[in-house]
């Protein structure tokens, strides 16, 4: 896992730009604490910071090879992991390639040399990479199928600037960030963003499952992967066995590393399943016990209030699961002061408005985990793939003609000033985005009723909501130099489960029936049958009061970049509201985006143009 930067300019000789390349490269230092490298050619500059995970001694980047009769260079910078690199290496050796290292980086470089940009179709993993091909005079940017690893780019008139995080591009004097009023609804609810979209003018993200090729004619983006709907012909028993076999293979692949490994364990079905499979695999190779981690808030025994999305505390279940599975469990207990003190670090990691406590608590848990391990497994995406969230199981929400994951939460864009609401029409924007994504659902011919609608609902959850969760996981983990792997994001699992009808996904009358049945022999009944409980939120009344106070101060602050952009009366109505929501722990958590957007705009010197 690493971070990289670079730029391409067909009109300039970049070989004298070492100083600027150094500045850009070092914006990635938290992503790559173990090594640093740069490479410059006439029109291309590449920088890399490395987190060494596989072949610690031999996987340095940028990595180059010479090809063609003129021995022209091909140069690669890459972040992530290719889990099938051993199979690809064997295949490439059979095709005549020779290897100098044991790294998956060299496998990716040789795969590009053999198959060109089409090599992405052969990769199983989480990855983002840039390849400069001197023979074709072309830069290729590629990203994994679900977008686990980030990759941003800013097209220029004669090339492109790119980086693993926006900060690498923002460090280049050729890019000036701008913010338009049209970006405000996305800033206030990033789940509404389309793939590849950012709120910063001129800044794009390579879409999941896409390749971007940049040559003298400009940037050309195309998909190399998408979900395909087809009939599922297997019975329930065979389906459950296939899910289990896939999970075992995925976890075994994702445990490959030359550094210490760990896992998150909240005591929910998803993380417990991953931990159980990992613990069993490590025990089989004599590498156990697995070390697991969970997070809780100081005083939560007193403050916790059950909600639809978080009906129970994690701590008792995490302890129970750990004991049953046989892991060495570490509980990270966070105080309000620790959360507050970490906030500037998480904002720096984000580059965009943070998620407040949800970022800081995750950051601090990862910081504790990093003290002993470099790689960790996490349970992200199981709910989106198997159907775990409560809104999947509420007919009134499912059949509503909007994004089901919005639940009954208020829309912060409705709190914009009246003239902005008239201009932006946030309700129409939401409806348009819903219609656009719904039209992209790969329908199955002849499917109708609940099965057809749930295919749409699951597809919608695999877009902005999953992208935001994966982005948070990447930013908070890489900010402390930790590689987090997400087994449920293996595209083979998604492709298989996608085509299982909804009636089978709820075969036992509960959420995530298939996953529960697939791991039934690995977990205690209390964990196996536990209702869905989302990543923990602090219920500390002091935290909520502080948010409310800060929002009131923001509304009265004429120096705020949001001054004049908000409808004070509507925001105050939210402040005073007490109704329980399906998606949020409290109104304070709903309001946090106002505060974080204000701070982000101040820090970047941005105002709405």
Coordinates of C-alpha atoms in Angstrom, one line a residue:
X1 CA 0.0 0.0 0.0
X2 CA 1.4 3.4 -1.0
X3 CA 0.7 6.8 -2.3
X4 CA 1.9 8.3 -5.6
X5 CA 1.8 11.6 -7.6
X6 CA 2.8 12.7 -11.0
X7 CA 2.1 14.9 -14.0
X8 CA 2.4 14.7 -17.7
X9 CA 3.0 17.8 -20.0
X10 CA 3.6 17.2 -23.7
X11 CA 4.8 20.8 -24.2
X12 CA 7.5 20.9 -21.4
X13 CA 10.7 19.2 -20.5
X14 CA 10.0 18.1 -16.9
X15 CA 13.5 16.7 -16.1
X16 CA 14.4 19.9 -14.3
X17 CA 11.3 19.8 -12.0
X18 CA 12.8 17.7 -9.2
X19 CA 12.0 20.3 -6.5
X20 CA 8.3 20.5 -7.4
X21 CA 8.1 16.7 -7.7
X22 CA 9.6 16.3 -4.3
X23 CA 7.0 18.7 -2.8
X24 CA 4.2 16.7 -4.4
X25 CA 5.6 13.3 -3.5
X26 CA 6.0 14.3 0.2
X27 CA 2.3 15.1 0.5
X28 CA 1.9 11.3 0.4
X29 CA 4.4 10.6 3.3
X30 CA 1.7 9.2 5.7
X31 CA 0.6 6.8 3.0
X32 CA 4.1 5.6 2.5
X33 CA 6.4 5.8 5.6
X34 CA 8.8 3.1 4.5
X35 CA 10.4 4.4 1.3
X36 CA 10.4 7.2 -1.3
X37 CA 11.3 7.4 -4.9
X38 CA 11.0 9.7 -7.9
X39 CA 11.5 9.4 -11.7
X40 CA 11.6 12.1 -14.3
X41 CA 11.6 11.9 -18.1
X42 CA 11.1 14.5 -20.8
X43 CA 7.4 14.9 -20.4
X44 CA 6.6 12.9 -17.3
X45 CA 7.3 13.1 -13.6
X46 CA 6.4 10.3 -11.1
X47 CA 6.7 10.3 -7.3
X48 CA 6.0 7.5 -4.9
X49 CA 5.9 6.9 -1.1
X50 CA 5.9 3.3 -0.1
X51 CA 4.3 1.2 2.7
X52 CA 6.2 -2.0 2.4
X53 CA 3.9 -5.1 2.7
X54 CA 5.2 -7.7 0.1
X55 CA 8.9 -8.1 -0.7
X56 CA 10.0 -5.4 1.7
X57 CA 13.5 -5.3 0.2
X58 CA 12.6 -5.6 -3.5
X59 CA 9.4 -3.7 -4.3
X60 CA 10.7 -0.1 -4.5
X61 CA 9.0 2.4 -6.9
X62 CA 8.8 4.0 -9.4
X63 CA 9.6 0.7 -11.1
X64 CA 10.8 0.7 -14.7
X65 CA 11.5 -1.7 -17.5
X66 CA 12.9 -1.1 -21.1
X67 CA 11.0 -2.4 -24.0
X68 CA 11.0 -2.4 -27.8
X69 CA 14.0 -2.3 -30.2
X70 CA 15.0 1.1 -28.9
X71 CA 14.8 0.0 -25.2
X72 CA 12.4 2.8 -24.3
X73 CA 11.2 2.9 -20.6
X74 CA 7.9 1.9 -19.2
X75 CA 7.5 3.3 -15.7
X76 CA 5.0 2.3 -13.0
X77 CA 3.7 3.8 -9.7
X78 CA 1.1 1.8 -7.9
X79 CA -0.8 1.6 -4.6
X80 CA -2.7 -1.4 -3.3
X81 CA -2.4 -5.1 -3.6
X82 CA -2.9 -7.6 -6.4
X83 CA -4.0 -10.8 -4.6
X84 CA -3.5 -13.1 -7.6
X85 CA 0.1 -11.9 -8.3
X86 CA 1.6 -15.3 -7.8
X87 CA -0.6 -16.9 -10.5
X88 CA 0.0 -14.0 -12.8
X89 CA 3.8 -14.2 -12.2
X90 CA 3.7 -17.9 -13.1
X91 CA 1.8 -17.1 -16.3
X92 CA 4.1 -14.3 -17.2
X93 CA 7.2 -16.5 -16.7
X94 CA 5.6 -19.0 -19.1
X95 CA 5.3 -16.2 -21.6
X96 CA 9.0 -15.4 -21.4
X97 CA 9.2 -12.7 -18.7
X98 CA 12.0 -12.6 -16.2
X99 CA 11.6 -11.2 -12.6
X100 CA 14.1 -9.5 -10.4
X101 CA 11.9 -9.3 -7.3
X102 CA 9.1 -11.1 -5.4
X103 CA 6.9 -8.1 -5.5
X104 CA 3.4 -7.7 -6.9
X105 CA 4.6 -4.4 -8.3
X106 CA 6.9 -6.1 -10.8
X107 CA 4.1 -8.5 -11.7
X108 CA 1.8 -5.5 -12.5
X109 CA 4.6 -3.8 -14.5
X110 CA 5.2 -7.0 -16.5
X111 CA 1.5 -7.6 -16.9
X112 CA 1.2 -4.2 -18.5
X113 CA 4.1 -4.9 -20.8
X114 CA 2.5 -8.1 -21.9
X115 CA -1.2 -7.1 -22.2
X116 CA -1.2 -3.3 -22.2
X117 CA -4.0 -1.4 -20.4
X118 CA -6.1 -4.6 -20.7
X119 CA -4.0 -6.1 -17.9
X120 CA -6.5 -4.6 -15.4
X121 CA -9.1 -7.3 -16.4
X122 CA -6.7 -10.0 -15.1
X123 CA -6.1 -8.4 -11.7
X124 CA -7.8 -9.5 -8.5
X125 CA -7.2 -6.9 -5.8
X126 CA -7.5 -3.3 -4.6
X127 CA -5.3 -1.1 -6.7
X128 CA -4.7 2.3 -8.3
X129 CA -1.8 2.8 -10.7
X130 CA -0.2 5.0 -13.3
X131 CA 2.0 3.7 -16.1
X132 CA 4.0 5.9 -18.5
X133 CA 4.5 4.1 -21.8
X134 CA 7.3 5.7 -23.8
X135 CA 6.6 3.6 -26.8
X136 CA 3.0 4.7 -27.2
X137 CA 3.7 8.1 -25.6
X138 CA 0.7 7.5 -23.4
X139 CA -0.1 7.6 -19.7
X140 CA -2.5 5.0 -18.3
X141 CA -4.4 5.4 -15.1
X142 CA -6.2 2.3 -13.7
X143 CA -8.4 1.7 -10.6
X144 CA -9.9 -1.4 -9.1
X145 CA -13.4 -2.5 -9.8
X146 CA -15.1 -1.2 -6.6
X147 CA -12.8 1.8 -6.0
X148 CA -11.2 0.6 -2.8
X149 CA -8.0 2.5 -3.7
X150 CA -8.3 6.2 -4.7
X151 CA -6.9 8.0 -7.7
X152 CA -7.5 11.6 -8.6
X153 CA -6.6 13.5 -11.8
X154 CA -6.9 17.0 -13.1
X155 CA -6.8 17.3 -16.9
X156 CA -4.7 20.1 -18.3
X157 CA -4.5 21.6 -21.7
X158 CA -1.3 19.7 -22.6
X159 CA -1.5 16.7 -20.1
X160 CA -2.7 15.9 -16.7
X161 CA -1.8 16.1 -12.9
X162 CA -2.7 13.0 -10.8
X163 CA -2.3 11.7 -7.3
X164 CA -3.6 9.2 -4.8
X165 CA -5.2 12.0 -2.8
X166 CA -6.2 15.5 -3.8
X167 CA -3.4 17.1 -1.7
X168 CA -0.9 15.8 -4.2
X169 CA -2.6 17.7 -7.0
X170 CA -3.3 20.8 -4.8
X171 CA 0.5 21.0 -4.2
X172 CA 1.0 21.7 -8.0
X173 CA 1.0 25.4 -8.9
X174 CA -0.7 24.5 -12.2
X175 CA -3.9 23.6 -10.4
X176 CA -6.1 26.1 -8.6
X177 CA -9.1 24.7 -6.6
X178 CA -12.5 26.3 -7.2
X179 CA -15.9 25.7 -5.7
X180 CA -19.3 26.4 -7.4
X181 CA -22.7 26.7 -5.8
X182 CA -23.7 23.5 -7.7
X183 CA -21.2 21.6 -5.5
X184 CA -22.9 22.5 -2.2
X185 CA -25.5 19.6 -2.1
X186 CA -22.6 17.1 -2.7
X187 CA -20.5 18.7 0.0
X188 CA -23.4 18.4 2.5
X189 CA -24.1 14.8 1.4
X190 CA -21.2 13.1 -0.4
X191 CA -23.3 9.9 -0.8
X192 CA -25.1 11.8 -3.6
X193 CA -21.9 12.1 -5.7
X194 CA -21.7 10.2 -8.9
X195 CA -18.7 8.0 -9.5
X196 CA -15.7 10.2 -10.5
X197 CA -17.3 13.4 -9.3
X198 CA -15.7 15.7 -6.8
X199 CA -16.9 19.1 -5.4
X200 CA -13.7 20.8 -6.5
X201 CA -13.8 22.3 -10.0
X202 CA -11.5 20.6 -12.5
X203 CA -10.7 17.7 -10.1
X204 CA -11.9 14.2 -11.1
X205 CA -11.5 10.8 -9.6
X206 CA -10.9 7.8 -11.8
X207 CA -14.2 5.9 -11.6
X208 CA -14.2 2.4 -10.1
X209 CA -13.6 -0.3 -12.7
X210 CA -12.3 2.3 -15.3
X211 CA -9.1 3.1 -17.1
X212 CA -8.1 6.6 -18.2
X213 CA -5.6 7.0 -21.1
X214 CA -3.9 10.3 -21.7
X215 CA -2.1 11.1 -24.9
X216 CA -1.5 14.1 -27.1
X217 CA -5.2 14.1 -28.0
X218 CA -6.4 14.4 -24.4
X219 CA -8.0 12.2 -21.7
X220 CA -10.1 9.1 -22.7
X221 CA -11.9 7.2 -20.0
X222 CA -13.6 3.8 -20.5
X223 CA -14.9 1.0 -18.2
X224 CA -13.3 -2.4 -18.1
X225 CA -15.8 -4.0 -15.7
X226 CA -19.4 -3.7 -14.8
X227 CA -22.0 -5.9 -13.1
X228 CA -23.9 -8.2 -15.4
X229 CA -27.3 -9.6 -14.5
X230 CA -28.1 -13.3 -15.3
X231 CA -30.3 -16.0 -14.0
X232 CA -29.2 -17.8 -10.8
X233 CA -29.8 -21.5 -11.3
X234 CA -28.4 -23.1 -8.1
X235 CA -30.5 -24.2 -5.1
X236 CA -30.1 -22.7 -1.7
X237 CA -27.7 -25.4 -0.4
X238 CA -25.3 -25.1 -3.3
X239 CA -25.5 -21.3 -3.1
X240 CA -24.5 -21.2 0.5
X241 CA -21.6 -23.6 -0.1
X242 CA -20.4 -21.5 -3.0
X243 CA -20.5 -18.3 -0.8
X244 CA -18.5 -20.1 1.9
X245 CA -15.9 -21.4 -0.6
X246 CA -15.5 -17.9 -2.1
X247 CA -15.0 -16.3 1.3
X248 CA -12.4 -18.9 2.4
X249 CA -10.4 -18.3 -0.8
X250 CA -10.7 -14.5 -0.6
X251 CA -9.6 -14.3 3.0
X252 CA -6.7 -16.7 2.4
X253 CA -5.5 -14.6 -0.5
X254 CA -5.8 -11.4 1.5
X255 CA -3.8 -12.7 4.4
X256 CA -0.7 -12.9 2.2
X257 CA 1.8 -10.3 3.5
X258 CA 5.4 -10.1 4.8
X259 CA 4.4 -8.0 7.8
X260 CA 2.1 -8.5 10.9
X261 CA -1.6 -8.8 10.2
X262 CA -4.7 -8.1 12.3
X263 CA -8.5 -7.7 11.9
X264 CA -11.3 -5.4 13.0
X265 CA -13.9 -7.1 15.2
X266 CA -17.0 -5.2 16.2
X267 CA -19.0 -8.3 17.2
X268 CA -21.3 -7.9 14.3
X269 CA -21.8 -10.6 11.7
X270 CA -19.6 -9.1 9.0
X271 CA -16.4 -8.5 11.0
X272 CA -16.8 -11.6 13.0
X273 CA -17.1 -13.8 9.9
X274 CA -13.9 -12.2 8.5
X275 CA -12.1 -12.6 11.8
X276 CA -13.2 -16.2 12.2
X277 CA -12.1 -17.2 8.7
X278 CA -8.8 -15.3 9.1
X279 CA -8.1 -16.9 12.5
X280 CA -8.8 -20.4 11.1
X281 CA -6.5 -19.7 8.1
X282 CA -3.6 -18.4 10.3
X283 CA -4.0 -21.3 12.7
X284 CA -3.6 -23.7 9.8
X285 CA -0.2 -22.2 8.9
X286 CA 0.9 -21.8 12.5
X287 CA 0.8 -18.0 12.4
X288 CA -1.9 -17.3 15.0
X289 CA -3.3 -16.1 17.2
X290 CA -5.1 -13.3 15.2
X291 CA -5.1 -9.9 16.9
X292 CA -8.4 -8.1 16.7
X293 CA -9.5 -4.6 17.5
X294 CA -12.7 -2.8 18.3
X295 CA -13.5 0.8 19.4
X296 CA -15.8 2.1 22.1
X297 CA -16.4 5.5 23.7
X298 CA -15.6 6.3 27.3
X299 CA -18.9 6.4 29.2
X300 CA -21.0 4.8 26.6
X301 CA -22.4 2.3 29.1
X302 CA -24.1 5.4 30.6
X303 CA -24.8 7.5 27.4
X304 CA -25.8 4.9 24.8
X305 CA -29.3 5.3 23.3
X306 CA -30.5 2.6 20.9
X307 CA -31.5 3.6 17.4
X308 CA -32.8 1.7 14.4
X309 CA -29.3 1.6 12.8
X310 CA -27.4 1.0 16.1
X311 CA -29.8 -1.0 18.4
X312 CA -27.0 -2.3 20.7
X313 CA -23.5 -1.6 21.9
X314 CA -20.7 -3.4 20.2
X315 CA -18.4 -4.1 23.2
X316 CA -20.2 -7.2 24.8
X317 CA -20.5 -8.9 21.4
X318 CA -16.9 -8.1 20.4
X319 CA -15.6 -9.7 23.6
X320 CA -17.9 -12.7 23.0
X321 CA -16.8 -13.2 19.4
X322 CA -13.1 -12.9 20.3
X323 CA -13.3 -15.5 23.0
X324 CA -15.2 -17.9 20.8
X325 CA -12.9 -17.4 17.8
X326 CA -9.8 -17.4 19.9
X327 CA -8.3 -14.0 19.0
X328 CA -6.2 -11.7 21.1
X329 CA -8.6 -8.8 21.4
X330 CA -7.7 -5.1 21.9
X331 CA -10.5 -2.7 22.9
X332 CA -9.6 0.9 22.0
X333 CA -11.4 3.2 24.4
X334 CA -11.7 6.8 23.3
X335 CA -12.4 9.9 25.4
X336 CA -14.0 13.1 24.2
X337 CA -10.7 14.9 24.5
X338 CA -8.9 12.3 22.3
X339 CA -11.5 12.7 19.6
X340 CA -11.3 16.5 19.7
X341 CA -7.5 16.4 19.5
X342 CA -7.4 14.1 16.6
X343 CA -9.8 16.1 14.5
X344 CA -7.1 18.3 12.7
X345 CA -5.3 15.1 11.7
X346 CA -8.3 13.5 10.2
X347 CA -9.2 16.7 8.3
X348 CA -5.7 16.8 6.8
X349 CA -6.1 13.2 5.8
X350 CA -9.5 13.9 4.1
X351 CA -8.7 16.8 1.8
X352 CA -12.5 17.2 1.7
X353 CA -14.9 17.9 4.6
X354 CA -14.5 15.2 7.3
X355 CA -17.2 13.1 8.9
X356 CA -16.4 14.4 12.4
X357 CA -16.4 11.7 15.1
X358 CA -16.8 8.9 12.6
X359 CA -13.4 9.9 11.1
X360 CA -11.6 10.6 14.3
X361 CA -12.7 7.4 16.1
X362 CA -11.6 5.3 13.2
X363 CA -8.3 7.2 12.8
X364 CA -7.5 6.6 16.5
X365 CA -8.5 2.9 16.3
X366 CA -6.2 2.5 13.3
X367 CA -3.4 4.3 15.1
X368 CA -3.6 1.9 17.9
X369 CA -3.7 -1.1 15.5
X370 CA -0.7 0.3 13.6
X371 CA 1.5 0.0 16.8
X372 CA 1.6 -3.8 16.2
X373 CA 0.4 -4.5 12.7
X374 CA 0.8 -3.1 9.1
X375 CA -2.1 -5.0 7.5
X376 CA -5.7 -5.5 8.8
X377 CA -8.9 -7.1 7.5
X378 CA -12.2 -5.2 7.6
X379 CA -15.9 -6.1 7.0
X380 CA -16.9 -3.2 4.7
X381 CA -19.4 -3.9 1.9
X382 CA -21.1 -7.0 3.3
X383 CA -24.3 -4.9 4.0
X384 CA -24.3 -3.5 0.5
X385 CA -23.7 -7.0 -1.1
X386 CA -25.8 -9.2 1.1
X387 CA -28.5 -6.7 2.1
X388 CA -27.9 -5.8 5.7
X389 CA -29.1 -2.3 6.4
X390 CA -32.5 -1.7 8.0
X391 CA -33.8 0.3 5.0
X392 CA -33.5 -2.9 2.8
X393 CA -36.2 -4.5 5.0
X394 CA -38.6 -1.6 5.4
X395 CA -41.2 -1.8 2.6
X396 CA -42.2 1.9 3.0
X397 CA -38.6 2.9 2.4
X398 CA -37.8 0.4 -0.3
X399 CA -40.7 1.4 -2.5
X400 CA -40.2 5.1 -2.1
X401 CA -39.1 6.8 -5.4
X402 CA -35.8 8.0 -4.0
X403 CA -32.6 6.6 -2.6
X404 CA -33.6 4.2 0.2
X405 CA -30.4 4.8 2.1
X406 CA -31.6 8.3 2.8
X407 CA -34.2 6.9 5.1
X408 CA -36.2 9.6 6.9
X409 CA -33.2 11.9 7.5
X410 CA -33.5 15.6 6.7
X411 CA -31.8 16.9 3.6
X412 CA -29.2 19.5 4.5
X413 CA -29.4 21.1 1.1
X414 CA -33.0 22.1 2.1
X415 CA -31.3 24.4 4.6
X416 CA -29.6 26.5 1.9
X417 CA -30.6 30.1 1.6
X418 CA -33.9 30.6 -0.3
X419 CA -32.3 32.1 -3.4
X420 CA -29.8 29.1 -3.6
X421 CA -32.7 26.7 -3.2
X422 CA -34.5 28.3 -6.1
X423 CA -31.4 28.2 -8.2
X424 CA -30.2 24.7 -7.3
X425 CA -33.6 23.0 -6.8
X426 CA -32.1 20.4 -4.4
X427 CA -35.2 18.1 -4.5
X428 CA -35.0 18.0 -8.3
X429 CA -31.2 17.4 -8.2
X430 CA -31.8 14.4 -5.9
X431 CA -34.6 13.1 -8.1
X432 CA -32.4 13.5 -11.2
X433 CA -29.5 11.6 -9.7
X434 CA -31.8 8.9 -8.5
X435 CA -33.3 8.5 -12.0
X436 CA -29.9 8.5 -13.6
X437 CA -28.5 5.8 -11.4
X438 CA -31.7 3.7 -11.5
X439 CA -31.4 3.7 -15.3
X440 CA -28.0 2.2 -15.0
X441 CA -29.2 -0.9 -13.1
X442 CA -28.4 -4.0 -15.1
X443 CA -31.9 -5.4 -15.2
X444 CA -32.6 -9.1 -15.5
X445 CA -35.1 -10.0 -18.2
X446 CA -38.3 -11.3 -16.8
X447 CA -37.5 -10.3 -13.2
X448 CA -40.3 -8.4 -11.5
X449 CA -41.8 -7.4 -8.2
X450 CA -39.7 -7.5 -5.0
X451 CA -36.7 -9.2 -6.6
X452 CA -36.5 -6.6 -9.4
X453 CA -36.9 -3.7 -7.0
X454 CA -34.3 -5.1 -4.6
X455 CA -31.8 -5.4 -7.4
X456 CA -32.3 -1.6 -7.9
X457 CA -32.0 -0.9 -4.2
X458 CA -28.7 -2.9 -3.9
X459 CA -27.3 -1.2 -7.0
X460 CA -28.0 2.2 -5.5
X461 CA -26.3 1.3 -2.3
X462 CA -23.2 0.1 -4.2
X463 CA -22.7 3.6 -5.6
X464 CA -22.2 6.8 -3.5
X465 CA -22.8 5.1 -0.1
X466 CA -20.2 2.4 -0.5
X467 CA -17.8 4.8 -2.2
X468 CA -18.0 7.1 0.9
X469 CA -17.4 4.2 3.3
X470 CA -14.4 2.9 1.3
X471 CA -13.0 6.4 1.0
X472 CA -13.2 6.9 4.8
X473 CA -11.5 3.6 5.4
X474 CA -8.7 4.3 3.0
X475 CA -8.0 7.9 4.3
X476 CA -8.1 7.1 8.0
X477 CA -6.0 4.0 7.6
X478 CA -3.4 5.4 5.3
X479 CA -3.0 8.5 7.4
X480 CA -1.3 6.2 10.0
X481 CA 0.5 4.0 7.4
X482 CA -1.9 1.0 7.8
X483 CA -3.1 -1.1 4.9
X484 CA -6.8 -2.2 5.4
X485 CA -8.0 -5.0 3.2
X486 CA -11.7 -5.5 2.5
X487 CA -12.5 -9.1 1.6
X488 CA -16.2 -8.5 0.8
X489 CA -15.1 -6.2 -2.0
X490 CA -13.6 -9.0 -4.0
X491 CA -15.3 -8.7 -7.4
X492 CA -15.9 -12.4 -7.7
X493 CA -18.0 -12.5 -4.6
X494 CA -20.0 -9.4 -5.7
X495 CA -20.6 -10.9 -9.2
X496 CA -21.9 -14.1 -7.7
X497 CA -24.1 -12.7 -4.9
X498 CA -25.4 -10.0 -7.2
X499 CA -27.3 -12.6 -9.2
X500 CA -28.8 -14.5 -6.3
X501 CA -32.5 -13.5 -6.1
X502 CA -33.6 -11.4 -3.1
X503 CA -35.9 -14.1 -1.9
X504 CA -32.9 -16.3 -1.4
X505 CA -30.9 -13.5 0.2
X506 CA -33.5 -13.4 3.0
X507 CA -34.1 -17.2 3.0
X508 CA -34.1 -17.4 6.8
X509 CA -36.3 -14.4 7.2
X510 CA -33.5 -12.2 8.4
X511 CA -31.0 -9.7 6.8
X512 CA -27.9 -11.3 5.2
X513 CA -29.3 -14.8 5.4
X514 CA -26.7 -16.2 2.9
X515 CA -23.8 -14.9 4.9
X516 CA -25.2 -16.1 8.2
X517 CA -25.8 -19.6 6.8
X518 CA -22.3 -19.6 5.2
X519 CA -20.5 -19.0 8.5
X520 CA -22.9 -20.6 10.9
X521 CA -20.3 -23.1 12.1
X522 CA -17.8 -20.4 12.9
X523 CA -19.6 -18.1 15.3
X524 CA -21.6 -18.2 18.6
X525 CA -25.4 -17.9 18.2
X526 CA -25.5 -14.6 20.0
X527 CA -23.2 -13.0 17.3
X528 CA -24.7 -15.0 14.4
X529 CA -28.2 -13.8 15.1
X530 CA -27.3 -10.3 16.2
X531 CA -29.3 -7.5 14.4
X532 CA -27.4 -5.2 12.2
X533 CA -25.5 -2.5 14.2
X534 CA -23.6 0.1 12.2
X535 CA -20.1 1.5 13.0
X536 CA -20.4 3.1 16.5
X537 CA -21.4 6.7 17.1
X538 CA -20.7 8.6 20.2
X539 CA -23.9 9.3 22.3
X540 CA -22.0 11.6 24.6
X541 CA -24.4 14.5 25.4
X542 CA -21.4 16.8 25.8
X543 CA -20.4 16.1 22.2
X544 CA -24.0 16.8 21.0
X545 CA -24.2 20.0 22.9
X546 CA -20.8 21.1 21.6
X547 CA -22.0 20.5 18.0
X548 CA -25.2 22.4 18.6
X549 CA -23.3 25.4 20.1
X550 CA -20.8 25.4 17.2
X551 CA -23.6 25.4 14.6
X552 CA -25.3 28.3 16.4
X553 CA -22.0 30.2 16.4
X554 CA -21.6 29.4 12.7
X555 CA -25.0 30.9 11.8
X556 CA -24.0 34.2 13.5
X557 CA -20.5 34.4 12.1
X558 CA -20.2 36.9 9.2
X559 CA -16.7 35.7 8.4
X560 CA -17.8 32.1 7.7
X561 CA -17.5 31.1 4.0
X562 CA -21.1 29.8 4.5
X563 CA -22.3 33.2 5.6
X564 CA -25.3 34.1 3.5
X565 CA -25.6 30.6 2.1
X566 CA -27.7 29.0 4.8
X567 CA -31.3 29.6 5.9
X568 CA -30.9 30.3 9.6
X569 CA -34.5 29.4 10.4
X570 CA -34.4 26.0 8.8
X571 CA -31.1 25.2 10.4
X572 CA -32.5 26.2 13.8
X573 CA -35.5 23.9 13.2
X574 CA -33.1 21.0 12.7
X575 CA -31.2 22.0 15.9
X576 CA -34.5 21.9 17.9
X577 CA -35.7 18.7 16.3
X578 CA -35.8 15.5 18.4
X579 CA -37.4 12.9 16.2
X580 CA -35.6 9.6 15.9
X581 CA -34.1 8.8 12.5
X582 CA -33.4 5.5 10.7
X583 CA -29.9 6.6 9.7
X584 CA -28.5 9.0 12.3
X585 CA -27.8 8.6 16.0
X586 CA -28.9 12.2 16.8
X587 CA -29.5 15.6 15.2
X588 CA -25.9 16.5 16.1
X589 CA -24.6 13.9 13.7
X590 CA -26.9 15.3 11.0
X591 CA -25.5 18.8 11.5
X592 CA -21.8 18.0 11.5
X593 CA -21.4 18.6 7.7
X594 CA -22.2 22.3 8.2
X595 CA -19.3 22.6 10.6
X596 CA -16.8 20.5 8.6
X597 CA -17.7 22.3 5.3
X598 CA -17.1 25.6 7.0
X599 CA -13.6 24.6 8.3
X600 CA -12.7 22.9 5.0
X601 CA -13.5 26.1 3.0
X602 CA -11.6 28.2 5.4
X603 CA -8.5 26.0 5.3
X604 CA -8.4 25.9 1.5
X605 CA -9.3 29.6 1.1
X606 CA -12.5 28.6 -0.9
X607 CA -15.6 30.6 -1.4
X608 CA -18.6 29.8 -3.6
X609 CA -18.1 31.3 -7.0

